[in-house]
Short mmCIF file of C-alpha atoms and ligand atoms in Angstrom, two decimals:
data_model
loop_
_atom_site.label_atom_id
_atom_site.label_comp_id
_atom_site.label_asym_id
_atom_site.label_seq_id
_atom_site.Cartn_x
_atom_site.Cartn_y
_atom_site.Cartn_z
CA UNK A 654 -1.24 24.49 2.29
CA UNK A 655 -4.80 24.03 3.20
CA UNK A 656 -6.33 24.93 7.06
CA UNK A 657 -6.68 21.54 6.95
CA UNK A 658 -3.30 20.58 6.92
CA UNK A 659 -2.13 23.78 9.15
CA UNK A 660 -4.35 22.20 11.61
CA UNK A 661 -2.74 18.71 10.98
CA UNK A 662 0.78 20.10 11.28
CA UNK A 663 0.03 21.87 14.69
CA UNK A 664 -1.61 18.80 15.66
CA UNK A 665 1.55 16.65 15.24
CA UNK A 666 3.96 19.66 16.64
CA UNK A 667 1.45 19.18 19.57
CA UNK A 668 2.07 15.55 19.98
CA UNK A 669 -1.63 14.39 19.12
CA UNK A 670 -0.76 11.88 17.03
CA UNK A 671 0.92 9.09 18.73
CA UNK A 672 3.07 7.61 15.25
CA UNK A 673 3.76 9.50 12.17
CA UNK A 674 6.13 7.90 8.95
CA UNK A 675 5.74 7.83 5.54
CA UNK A 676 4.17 5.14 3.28
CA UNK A 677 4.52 4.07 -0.15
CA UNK A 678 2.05 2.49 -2.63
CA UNK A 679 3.83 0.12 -5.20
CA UNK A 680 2.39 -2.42 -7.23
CA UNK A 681 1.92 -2.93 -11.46
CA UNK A 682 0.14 -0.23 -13.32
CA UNK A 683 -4.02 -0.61 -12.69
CA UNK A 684 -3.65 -2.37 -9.58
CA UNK A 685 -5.45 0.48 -7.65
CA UNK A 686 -3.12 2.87 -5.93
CA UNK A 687 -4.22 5.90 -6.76
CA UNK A 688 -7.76 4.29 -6.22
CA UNK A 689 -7.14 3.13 -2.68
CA UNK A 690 -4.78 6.95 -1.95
CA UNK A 691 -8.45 8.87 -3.15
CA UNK A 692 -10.36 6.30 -0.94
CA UNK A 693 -8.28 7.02 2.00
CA UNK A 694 -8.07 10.73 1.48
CA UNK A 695 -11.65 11.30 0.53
CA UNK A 696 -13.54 8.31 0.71
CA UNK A 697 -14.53 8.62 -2.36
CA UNK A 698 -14.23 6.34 -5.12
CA UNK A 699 -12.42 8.56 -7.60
CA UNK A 700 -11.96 7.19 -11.79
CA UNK A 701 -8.43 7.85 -11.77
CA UNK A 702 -5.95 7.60 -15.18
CA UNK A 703 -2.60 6.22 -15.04
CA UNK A 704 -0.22 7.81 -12.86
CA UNK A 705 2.68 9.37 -14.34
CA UNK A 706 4.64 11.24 -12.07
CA UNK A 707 4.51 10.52 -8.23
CA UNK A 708 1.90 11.89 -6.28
CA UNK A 709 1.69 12.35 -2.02
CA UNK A 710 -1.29 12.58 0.33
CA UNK A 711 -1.40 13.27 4.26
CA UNK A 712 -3.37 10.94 5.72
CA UNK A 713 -4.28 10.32 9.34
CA UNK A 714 -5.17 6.62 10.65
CA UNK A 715 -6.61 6.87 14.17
CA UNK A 716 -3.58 8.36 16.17
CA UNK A 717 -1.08 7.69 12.76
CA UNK A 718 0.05 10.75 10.68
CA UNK A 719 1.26 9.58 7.44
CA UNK A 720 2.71 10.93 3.97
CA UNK A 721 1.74 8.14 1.52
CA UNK A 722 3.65 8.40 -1.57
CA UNK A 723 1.66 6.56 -4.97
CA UNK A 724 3.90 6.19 -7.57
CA UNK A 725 2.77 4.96 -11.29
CA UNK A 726 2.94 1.24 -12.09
CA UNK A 727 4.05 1.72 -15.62
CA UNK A 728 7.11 -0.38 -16.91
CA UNK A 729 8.54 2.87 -17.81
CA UNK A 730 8.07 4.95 -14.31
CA UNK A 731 8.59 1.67 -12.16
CA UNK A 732 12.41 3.26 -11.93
CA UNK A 733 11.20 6.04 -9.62
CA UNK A 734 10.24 3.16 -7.70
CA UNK A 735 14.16 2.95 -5.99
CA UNK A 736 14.49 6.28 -4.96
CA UNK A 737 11.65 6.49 -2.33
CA UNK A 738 12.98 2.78 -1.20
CA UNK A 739 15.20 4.85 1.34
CA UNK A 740 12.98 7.20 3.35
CA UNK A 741 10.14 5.35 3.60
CA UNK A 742 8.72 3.17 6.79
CA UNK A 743 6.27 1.10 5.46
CA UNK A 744 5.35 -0.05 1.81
CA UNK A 745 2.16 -1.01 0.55
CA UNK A 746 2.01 -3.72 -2.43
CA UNK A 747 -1.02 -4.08 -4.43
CA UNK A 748 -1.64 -7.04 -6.54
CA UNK A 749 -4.99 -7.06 -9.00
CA UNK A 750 -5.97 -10.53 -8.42
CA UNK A 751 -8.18 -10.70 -11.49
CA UNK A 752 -5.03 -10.30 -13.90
CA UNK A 753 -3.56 -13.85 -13.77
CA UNK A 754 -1.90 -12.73 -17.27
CA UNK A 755 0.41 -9.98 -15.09
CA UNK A 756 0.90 -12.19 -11.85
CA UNK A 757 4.49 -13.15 -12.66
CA UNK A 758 5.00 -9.71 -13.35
CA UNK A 759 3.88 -8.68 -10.42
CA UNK A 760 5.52 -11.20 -8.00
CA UNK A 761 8.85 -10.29 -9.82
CA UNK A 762 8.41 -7.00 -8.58
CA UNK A 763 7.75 -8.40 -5.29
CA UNK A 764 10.36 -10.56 -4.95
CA UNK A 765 12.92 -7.90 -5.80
CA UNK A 766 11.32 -5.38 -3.04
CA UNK A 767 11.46 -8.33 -0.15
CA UNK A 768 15.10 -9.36 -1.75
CA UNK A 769 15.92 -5.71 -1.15
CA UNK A 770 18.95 -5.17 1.30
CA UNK A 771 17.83 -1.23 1.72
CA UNK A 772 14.18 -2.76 2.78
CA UNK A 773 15.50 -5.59 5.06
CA UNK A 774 13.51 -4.39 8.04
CA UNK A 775 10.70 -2.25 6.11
CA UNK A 776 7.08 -4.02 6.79
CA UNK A 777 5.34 -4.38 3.75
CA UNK A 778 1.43 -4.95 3.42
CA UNK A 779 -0.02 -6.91 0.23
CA UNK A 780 -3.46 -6.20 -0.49
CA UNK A 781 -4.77 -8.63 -3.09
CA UNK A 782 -7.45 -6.55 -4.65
CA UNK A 783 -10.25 -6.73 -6.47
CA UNK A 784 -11.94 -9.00 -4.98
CA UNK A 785 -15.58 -8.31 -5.89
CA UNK A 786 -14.87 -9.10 -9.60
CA UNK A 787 -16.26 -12.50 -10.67
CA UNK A 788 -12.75 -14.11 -11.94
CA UNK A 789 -10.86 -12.79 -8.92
CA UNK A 790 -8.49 -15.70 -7.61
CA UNK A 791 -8.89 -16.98 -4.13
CA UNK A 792 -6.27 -15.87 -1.00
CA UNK A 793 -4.90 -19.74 -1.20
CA UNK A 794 -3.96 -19.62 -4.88
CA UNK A 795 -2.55 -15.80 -4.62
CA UNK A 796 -0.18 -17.38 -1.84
CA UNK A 797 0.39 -19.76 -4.22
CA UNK A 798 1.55 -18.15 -7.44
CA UNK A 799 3.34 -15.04 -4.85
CA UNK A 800 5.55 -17.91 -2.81
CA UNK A 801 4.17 -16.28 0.22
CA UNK A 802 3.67 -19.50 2.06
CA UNK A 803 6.18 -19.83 4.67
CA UNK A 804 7.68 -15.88 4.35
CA UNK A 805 4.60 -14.10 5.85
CA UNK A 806 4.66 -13.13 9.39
CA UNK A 807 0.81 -14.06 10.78
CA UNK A 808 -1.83 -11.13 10.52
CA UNK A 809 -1.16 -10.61 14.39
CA UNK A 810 1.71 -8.49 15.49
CA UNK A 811 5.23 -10.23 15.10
CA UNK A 812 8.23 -8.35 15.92
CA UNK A 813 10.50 -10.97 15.97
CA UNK A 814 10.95 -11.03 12.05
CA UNK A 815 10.49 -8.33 9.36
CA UNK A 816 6.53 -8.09 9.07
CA UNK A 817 5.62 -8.92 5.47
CA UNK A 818 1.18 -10.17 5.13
CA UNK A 819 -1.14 -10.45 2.71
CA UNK A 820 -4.77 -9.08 2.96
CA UNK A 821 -7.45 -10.00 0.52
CA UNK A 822 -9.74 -6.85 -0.33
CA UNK A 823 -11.85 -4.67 -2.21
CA UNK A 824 -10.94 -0.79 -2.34
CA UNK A 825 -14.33 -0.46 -4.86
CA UNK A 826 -16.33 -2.02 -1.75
CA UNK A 827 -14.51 -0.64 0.96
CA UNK A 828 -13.61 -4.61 2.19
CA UNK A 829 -10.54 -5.97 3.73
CA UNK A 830 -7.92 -3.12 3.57
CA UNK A 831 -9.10 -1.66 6.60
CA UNK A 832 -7.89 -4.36 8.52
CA UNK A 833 -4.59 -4.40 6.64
CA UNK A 834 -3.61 -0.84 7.56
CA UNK A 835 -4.40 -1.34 11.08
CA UNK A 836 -2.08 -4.60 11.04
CA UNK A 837 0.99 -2.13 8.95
CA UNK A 838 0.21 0.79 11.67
CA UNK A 839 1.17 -1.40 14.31
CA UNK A 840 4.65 -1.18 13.04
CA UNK A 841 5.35 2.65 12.96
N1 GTP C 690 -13.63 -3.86 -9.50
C1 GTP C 690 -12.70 -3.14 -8.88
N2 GTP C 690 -12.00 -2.21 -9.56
C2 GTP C 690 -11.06 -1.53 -8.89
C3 GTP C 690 -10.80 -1.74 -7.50
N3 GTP C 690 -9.79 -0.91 -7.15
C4 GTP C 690 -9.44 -0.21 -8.24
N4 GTP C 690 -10.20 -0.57 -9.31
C5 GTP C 690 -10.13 -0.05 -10.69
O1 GTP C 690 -8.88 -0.39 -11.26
C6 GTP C 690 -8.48 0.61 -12.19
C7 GTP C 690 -7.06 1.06 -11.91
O2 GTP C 690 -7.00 1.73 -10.67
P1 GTP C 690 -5.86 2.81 -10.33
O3 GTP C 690 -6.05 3.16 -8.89
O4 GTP C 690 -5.84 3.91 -11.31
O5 GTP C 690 -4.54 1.92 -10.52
P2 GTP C 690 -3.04 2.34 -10.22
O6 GTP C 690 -2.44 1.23 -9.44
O7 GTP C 690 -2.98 3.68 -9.60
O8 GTP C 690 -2.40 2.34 -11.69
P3 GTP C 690 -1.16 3.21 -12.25
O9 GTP C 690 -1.36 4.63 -11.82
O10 GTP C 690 -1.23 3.06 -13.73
O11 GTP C 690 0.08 2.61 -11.68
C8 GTP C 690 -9.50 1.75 -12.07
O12 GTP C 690 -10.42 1.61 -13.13
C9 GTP C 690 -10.18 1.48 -10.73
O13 GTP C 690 -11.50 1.96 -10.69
C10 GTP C 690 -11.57 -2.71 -6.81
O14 GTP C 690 -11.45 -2.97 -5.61
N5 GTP C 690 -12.50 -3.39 -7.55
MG1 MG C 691 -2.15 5.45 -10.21
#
């Protein structure tokens, strides 16, 4: 364990953070996961390969302490997927919003996660990213094609039903996923 995280750990035995929980990144292979965990971790934008076997960060948001788990996207390791389900607080779903050819992939995926009885209260954050590439699709037609009309919760806090939003964004750029982790925090 690095001083870093020594430090961290007496930190949070001290009560300096406020919240801590753990976080999981989900979403089809090349979304940007591991992109956005690097980003987070190190601000930096880091060329990642596919992920094959699940990797975890500690990661502090303002007064938040959190374990984010980024698991691979792959057909093949999506099984892993199930056995995080259970400890985790939050989960953050990443959509590319460039690859129209994967979207009903992807909102398969999704609808199985919100169908989820295990997940029933678990807040999950959609980032649509990607987009600063030139054939990204538009927030109205990605609420479209992922039936999110009518099942989000409003980008302000909502307690009164399970929080589920979408957040347009660039990891690349550094846009619009900012905002969505400050509206998930709210919930730990
Ligand atoms: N243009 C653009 N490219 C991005 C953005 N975010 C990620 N990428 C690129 O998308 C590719 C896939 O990113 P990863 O973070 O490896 O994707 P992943 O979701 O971890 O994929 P798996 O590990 O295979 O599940 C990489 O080439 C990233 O550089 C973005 O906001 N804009
Ligand atoms: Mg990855």
């Amino acid at each position: 364990m690095s001083l870093w995280n020594w430090l961290n750990e007496i930190f949070k035995y001290l009560g300096w953070f406020k919240k801590s929980g753990k976080i999981v990144f989900l979403g089809l292979d090349n979304a940007g996961k591991t992109t956005l965990l690097k980003r987070l971790k190190d601000d930096k934008l880091f060329q990642s390969s596919p992920t094959s076997h699940p990797t975890s960060e500690e990661l502090i948001l303002d007064d938040l302490y959190l374990t984010a788990y980024d698991l691979g996207g792959h057909k093949q390791v999506r099984k892993v997927w199930k056995e995080y389900l259970p400890v985790v607080d939050a989960i953050i779903f990443i959509i590319d919003v460039c690859d129209s050819e994967r979207f009903n992939e992807a909102r398969i995926e999704l609808d199985a996660l919100i169908a989820d009885e295990q997940l029933l209260n678990c807040p999950i954050l959609i980032l649509g990213n990607k987009i600063d590439k030139k054939n990204a699709l538009g927030e109205f037609d990605i609420r479209k094609i992922f039936n999110l009309y009518g099942r989000t919760t409003g980008q302000e806090k909502n307690k009164k039903t399970r929080p589920i939003e979408l957040f347009m964004c660039s990891i690349k750029k550094r846009e619009g996923y900012g905002d969505g982790l400050r509206w998930i925090s709210q919930y730990f």
